PDB file of C-alpha atoms in Angstrom:
ATOM      1  CA  MET A1240     171.411  88.799 -61.990  1.00 92.00           C
ATOM      2  CA  THR A1241     170.937  89.924 -65.613  1.00 96.00           C
ATOM      3  CA  THR A1242     173.493  91.951 -67.653  1.00 97.00           C
ATOM      4  CA  VAL A1243     171.753  93.732 -70.384  1.00 98.00           C
ATOM      5  CA  LEU A1244     173.417  94.602 -73.884  1.00 98.00           C
ATOM      6  CA  ALA A1245     173.402  98.264 -76.120  1.00 98.00           C
ATOM      7  CA  PRO A1246     171.561  96.990 -79.057  1.00 98.00           C
ATOM      8  CA  VAL A1247     172.916  99.853 -80.795  1.00 98.00           C
ATOM      9  CA  ALA A1248     175.583 102.180 -80.841  1.00 97.00           C
ATOM     10  CA  GLY A1249     174.953 105.983 -79.112  1.00 97.00           C
ATOM     11  CA  ALA A1250     174.074 108.107 -76.681  1.00 97.00           C
ATOM     12  CA  ALA A1251     172.630 105.891 -73.680  1.00 97.00           C
ATOM     13  CA  VAL A1252     169.803 107.824 -71.771  1.00 94.00           C
ATOM     14  CA  GLY A1253     167.346 107.003 -69.876  1.00 92.00           C
ATOM     15  CA  LEU A1254     163.804 106.368 -69.767  1.00 93.00           C
ATOM     16  CA  ARG A1255     162.372 109.706 -69.535  1.00 92.00           C
ATOM     17  CA  ALA A1256     163.713 110.765 -72.041  1.00 91.00           C
ATOM     18  CA  VAL A1257     161.845 108.789 -74.352  1.00 95.00           C
ATOM     19  CA  PRO A1258     158.564 110.882 -76.130  1.00 94.00           C
ATOM     20  CA  ASP A1259     155.868 108.378 -75.369  1.00 95.00           C
ATOM     21  CA  PRO A1260     154.435 108.079 -71.884  1.00 93.00           C
ATOM     22  CA  VAL A1261     155.006 103.878 -72.483  1.00 93.00           C
ATOM     23  CA  PHE A1262     158.163 104.475 -71.851  1.00 94.00           C
ATOM     24  CA  SER A1263     159.175 107.208 -70.675  1.00 93.00           C
ATOM     25  CA  GLU A1264     156.546 106.385 -67.663  1.00 92.00           C
ATOM     26  CA  GLY A1265     157.995 103.183 -66.889  1.00 89.00           C
ATOM     27  CA  LEU A1266     154.178 101.307 -68.118  1.00 91.00           C
ATOM     28  CA  VAL A1267     155.743  98.440 -69.428  1.00 92.00           C
ATOM     29  CA  GLY A1268     158.951  98.173 -67.302  1.00 94.00           C
ATOM     30  CA  PRO A1269     162.287  99.703 -66.270  1.00 96.00           C
ATOM     31  CA  GLY A1270     165.260  99.543 -68.238  1.00 96.00           C
ATOM     32  CA  ALA A1271     167.301 102.547 -70.324  1.00 96.00           C
ATOM     33  CA  ALA A1272     167.602 104.165 -73.471  1.00 97.00           C
ATOM     34  CA  ILE A1273     169.801 104.527 -76.750  1.00 97.00           C
ATOM     35  CA  GLU A1274     169.941 108.245 -78.471  1.00 97.00           C
ATOM     36  CA  PRO A1275     171.554 106.231 -81.479  1.00 97.00           C
ATOM     37  CA  ALA A1276     174.090 107.042 -84.115  1.00 95.00           C
ATOM     38  CA  ARG A1277     172.659 108.366 -87.467  1.00 95.00           C
ATOM     39  CA  GLU A1278     174.179 106.142 -89.195  1.00 95.00           C
ATOM     40  CA  PRO A1279     172.816 102.365 -90.631  1.00 95.00           C
ATOM     41  CA  GLY A1280     173.682  99.743 -89.009  1.00 95.00           C
ATOM     42  CA  GLU A1281     172.655  96.095 -86.515  1.00 97.00           C
ATOM     43  CA  ALA A1282     170.611  96.212 -83.866  1.00 98.00           C
ATOM     44  CA  VAL A1283     172.346  93.230 -81.707  1.00 98.00           C
ATOM     45  CA  SER A1284     170.094  91.107 -78.932  1.00 98.00           C
ATOM     46  CA  PRO A1285     170.987  92.477 -75.112  1.00 98.00           C
ATOM     47  CA  ILE A1286     170.758  88.571 -73.723  1.00 98.00           C
ATOM     48  CA  THR A1287     171.459  85.902 -74.878  1.00 98.00           C
ATOM     49  CA  GLY A1288     168.038  83.863 -74.957  1.00 98.00           C
ATOM     50  CA  LYS A1289     165.325  83.315 -77.835  1.00 98.00           C
ATOM     51  CA  ILE A1290     163.269  85.987 -79.961  1.00 98.00           C
ATOM     52  CA  VAL A1291     159.813  84.812 -78.190  1.00 98.00           C
ATOM     53  CA  LYS A1292     158.628  88.553 -80.939  1.00 98.00           C
ATOM     54  CA  LEU A1293     159.688  89.960 -83.988  1.00 97.00           C
ATOM     55  CA  HIS A1294     158.581  92.929 -85.670  1.00 95.00           C
ATOM     56  CA  PRO A1295     161.138  94.946 -87.994  1.00 95.00           C
ATOM     57  CA  HIS A1296     161.068  98.174 -85.316  1.00 96.00           C
ATOM     58  CA  ALA A1297     160.449  95.843 -82.440  1.00 97.00           C
ATOM     59  CA  PHE A1298     161.583  92.888 -80.258  1.00 98.00           C
ATOM     60  CA  VAL A1299     161.521  90.532 -77.657  1.00 98.00           C
ATOM     61  CA  VAL A1300     164.524  87.967 -76.182  1.00 98.00           C
ATOM     62  CA  VAL A1301     163.374  85.594 -73.283  1.00 98.00           C
ATOM     63  CA  GLY A1302     166.614  83.869 -71.338  1.00 98.00           C
ATOM     64  CA  ASP A1303     166.782  80.674 -69.813  1.00 95.00           C
ATOM     65  CA  ASP A1304     165.858  82.578 -66.621  1.00 96.00           C
ATOM     66  CA  GLY A1305     162.553  83.432 -68.070  1.00 97.00           C
ATOM     67  CA  ARG A1306     163.017  87.099 -67.892  1.00 97.00           C
ATOM     68  CA  GLY A1307     162.050  89.198 -70.800  1.00 98.00           C
ATOM     69  CA  VAL A1308     163.765  92.518 -72.963  1.00 98.00           C
ATOM     70  CA  LEU A1309     162.450  94.744 -75.815  1.00 98.00           C
ATOM     71  CA  VAL A1310     164.238  96.127 -78.171  1.00 98.00           C
ATOM     72  CA  HIS A1311     162.125  98.794 -79.792  1.00 98.00           C
ATOM     73  CA  LEU A1312     163.284 100.786 -82.890  1.00 98.00           C
ATOM     74  CA  GLY A1313     162.352 104.056 -82.758  1.00 95.00           C
ATOM     75  CA  ILE A1314     158.903 105.739 -81.418  1.00 95.00           C
ATOM     76  CA  ASP A1315     156.065 105.639 -83.670  1.00 93.00           C
ATOM     77  CA  THR A1316     157.915 102.711 -86.371  1.00 92.00           C
ATOM     78  CA  VAL A1317     155.488 100.893 -85.807  1.00 88.00           C
ATOM     79  CA  GLN A1318     153.351 102.896 -88.867  1.00 89.00           C
ATOM     80  CA  LEU A1319     156.523 102.451 -91.438  1.00 89.00           C
ATOM     81  CA  LYS A1320     155.247  98.779 -91.934  1.00 88.00           C
ATOM     82  CA  GLY A1321     158.528  97.323 -92.079  1.00 86.00           C
ATOM     83  CA  ALA A1322     159.553  99.705 -94.429  1.00 87.00           C
ATOM     84  CA  GLY A1323     163.787 100.520 -93.947  1.00 89.00           C
ATOM     85  CA  PHE A1324     164.061  97.123 -91.585  1.00 95.00           C
ATOM     86  CA  GLU A1325     165.649  94.246 -92.699  1.00 97.00           C
ATOM     87  CA  LEU A1326     165.400  91.058 -90.372  1.00 97.00           C
ATOM     88  CA  LEU A1327     168.383  88.804 -89.927  1.00 98.00           C
ATOM     89  CA  VAL A1328     166.617  86.240 -87.611  1.00 98.00           C
ATOM     90  CA  SER A1329     163.657  84.520 -87.184  1.00 98.00           C
ATOM     91  CA  GLU A1330     160.881  84.324 -83.999  1.00 98.00           C
ATOM     92  CA  GLY A1331     161.861  81.154 -82.594  1.00 98.00           C
ATOM     93  CA  ASP A1332     165.879  81.380 -82.550  1.00 98.00           C
ATOM     94  CA  ARG A1333     167.600  81.466 -80.117  1.00 98.00           C
ATOM     95  CA  VAL A1334     170.375  83.995 -80.190  1.00 98.00           C
ATOM     96  CA  SER A1335     173.667  84.921 -78.610  1.00 98.00           C
ATOM     97  CA  ALA A1336     174.287  87.808 -75.976  1.00 98.00           C
ATOM     98  CA  GLY A1337     175.775  90.203 -78.958  1.00 98.00           C
ATOM     99  CA  GLN A1338     174.430  88.538 -82.655  1.00 98.00           C
ATOM    100  CA  PRO A1339     172.124  90.928 -85.242  1.00 98.00           C
ATOM    101  CA  VAL A1340     168.874  90.564 -84.744  1.00 98.00           C
ATOM    102  CA  VAL A1341     167.848  93.811 -87.312  1.00 97.00           C
ATOM    103  CA  VAL A1342     169.559  96.142 -89.801  1.00 97.00           C
ATOM    104  CA  TRP A1343     168.516  99.462 -90.037  1.00 96.00           C
ATOM    105  CA  ASN A1344     168.747 102.982 -90.618  1.00 95.00           C
ATOM    106  CA  PRO A1345     167.863 105.618 -87.579  1.00 96.00           C
ATOM    107  CA  LEU A1346     168.775 108.883 -90.115  1.00 93.00           C
ATOM    108  CA  GLU A1347     166.066 107.608 -92.392  1.00 92.00           C
ATOM    109  CA  ILE A1348     163.638 107.368 -89.108  1.00 94.00           C
ATOM    110  CA  GLU A1349     164.646 110.362 -88.069  1.00 93.00           C
ATOM    111  CA  ALA A1350     163.594 112.318 -91.818  1.00 92.00           C
ATOM    112  CA  GLY A1351     160.472 110.349 -91.935  1.00 91.00           C
ATOM    113  CA  GLY A1352     159.351 112.657 -88.713  1.00 94.00           C
ATOM    114  CA  ARG A1353     159.555 110.542 -86.201  1.00 95.00           C
ATOM    115  CA  SER A1354     162.275 109.766 -83.136  1.00 96.00           C
ATOM    116  CA  PRO A1355     165.132 107.385 -83.326  1.00 97.00           C
ATOM    117  CA  VAL A1356     165.147 106.860 -79.630  1.00 97.00           C
ATOM    118  CA  CYS A1357     165.833 102.752 -79.159  1.00 98.00           C
ATOM    119  CA  PRO A1358     164.197 101.957 -75.818  1.00 98.00           C
ATOM    120  CA  VAL A1359     165.408  98.637 -74.110  1.00 98.00           C
ATOM    121  CA  VAL A1360     163.054  97.177 -71.653  1.00 97.00           C
ATOM    122  CA  ALA A1361     163.118  94.710 -68.108  1.00 98.00           C
ATOM    123  CA  LEU A1362     159.701  93.320 -69.068  1.00 97.00           C
ATOM    124  CA  ASP A1363     158.055  92.597 -65.759  1.00 92.00           C
ATOM    125  CA  ALA A1364     160.915  93.355 -64.288  1.00 95.00           C
ATOM    126  CA  ALA A1365     159.887  95.221 -60.191  1.00 90.00           C
ATOM    127  CA  GLU A1366     160.611  98.744 -59.486  1.00 85.00           C
ATOM    128  CA  GLY A1367     164.863  99.357 -58.643  1.00 90.00           C
ATOM    129  CA  SER A1368     165.681  96.590 -59.868  1.00 94.00           C
ATOM    130  CA  VAL A1369     167.251  97.497 -63.088  1.00 95.00           C
ATOM    131  CA  THR A1370     171.040  99.397 -62.860  1.00 95.00           C
ATOM    132  CA  THR A1371     171.671 101.537 -65.779  1.00 92.00           C
ATOM    133  CA  LEU A1372     176.185 101.129 -65.757  1.00 91.00           C
ATOM    134  CA  ALA A1373     176.597 102.816 -69.319  1.00 86.00           C
ATOM    135  CA  GLN A1374     176.497 106.793 -69.857  1.00 87.00           C
ATOM    136  CA  GLY A1375     176.957 108.527 -72.695  1.00 91.00           C
ATOM    137  CA  ALA A1376     178.866 107.074 -75.695  1.00 96.00           C
ATOM    138  CA  VAL A1377     177.908 103.090 -76.639  1.00 97.00           C
ATOM    139  CA  ARG A1378     178.691 100.129 -78.843  1.00 96.00           C
ATOM    140  CA  ALA A1379     176.219  98.179 -80.221  1.00 97.00           C
ATOM    141  CA  GLY A1380     177.312  94.677 -77.622  1.00 97.00           C
ATOM    142  CA  ASP A1381     178.570  97.380 -74.889  1.00 97.00           C
ATOM    143  CA  ASP A1382     176.657  96.632 -71.300  1.00 97.00           C
ATOM    144  CA  LEU A1383     173.629  99.214 -70.447  1.00 97.00           C
ATOM    145  CA  PHE A1384     172.512  97.788 -67.741  1.00 97.00           C
ATOM    146  CA  LEU A1385     171.958  95.096 -65.049  1.00 97.00           C
ATOM    147  CA  TRP A1386     168.743  94.036 -63.797  1.00 97.00           C
ATOM    148  CA  ALA A1387     168.521  92.350 -60.258  1.00 95.00           C
TER     149      ALA A1387
END
């Protein structure tokens, strides 16, 4: 079992609420999403492990058990080419669950016409292996879902 933490503060929602079929249809895996608080903040690591992929708008952490979790900060934010994001760690770093990884501002993302919603995905997880733990308001570092 892996407990996956909320990487950002806001309201926990289902992946179906994400305005991108790659996430809403579960093409990259099951999980949850967070409609973030519209204020500057930090995105934290959802699990303890190694940062195996790090972009300003997204990162993947793989735990010692080999399970990877993707955090995507907003939709179509790759188009920003890093503007509005500050990386606090480097690819290859070990991080603890709840450790800050990126500073960002969902309000700026939204002001630019993009959705700031944050999909949190259990990569390559079997269908039905994820149980959502959070509903409604969450803080960064709260339990979001359980990966069996």
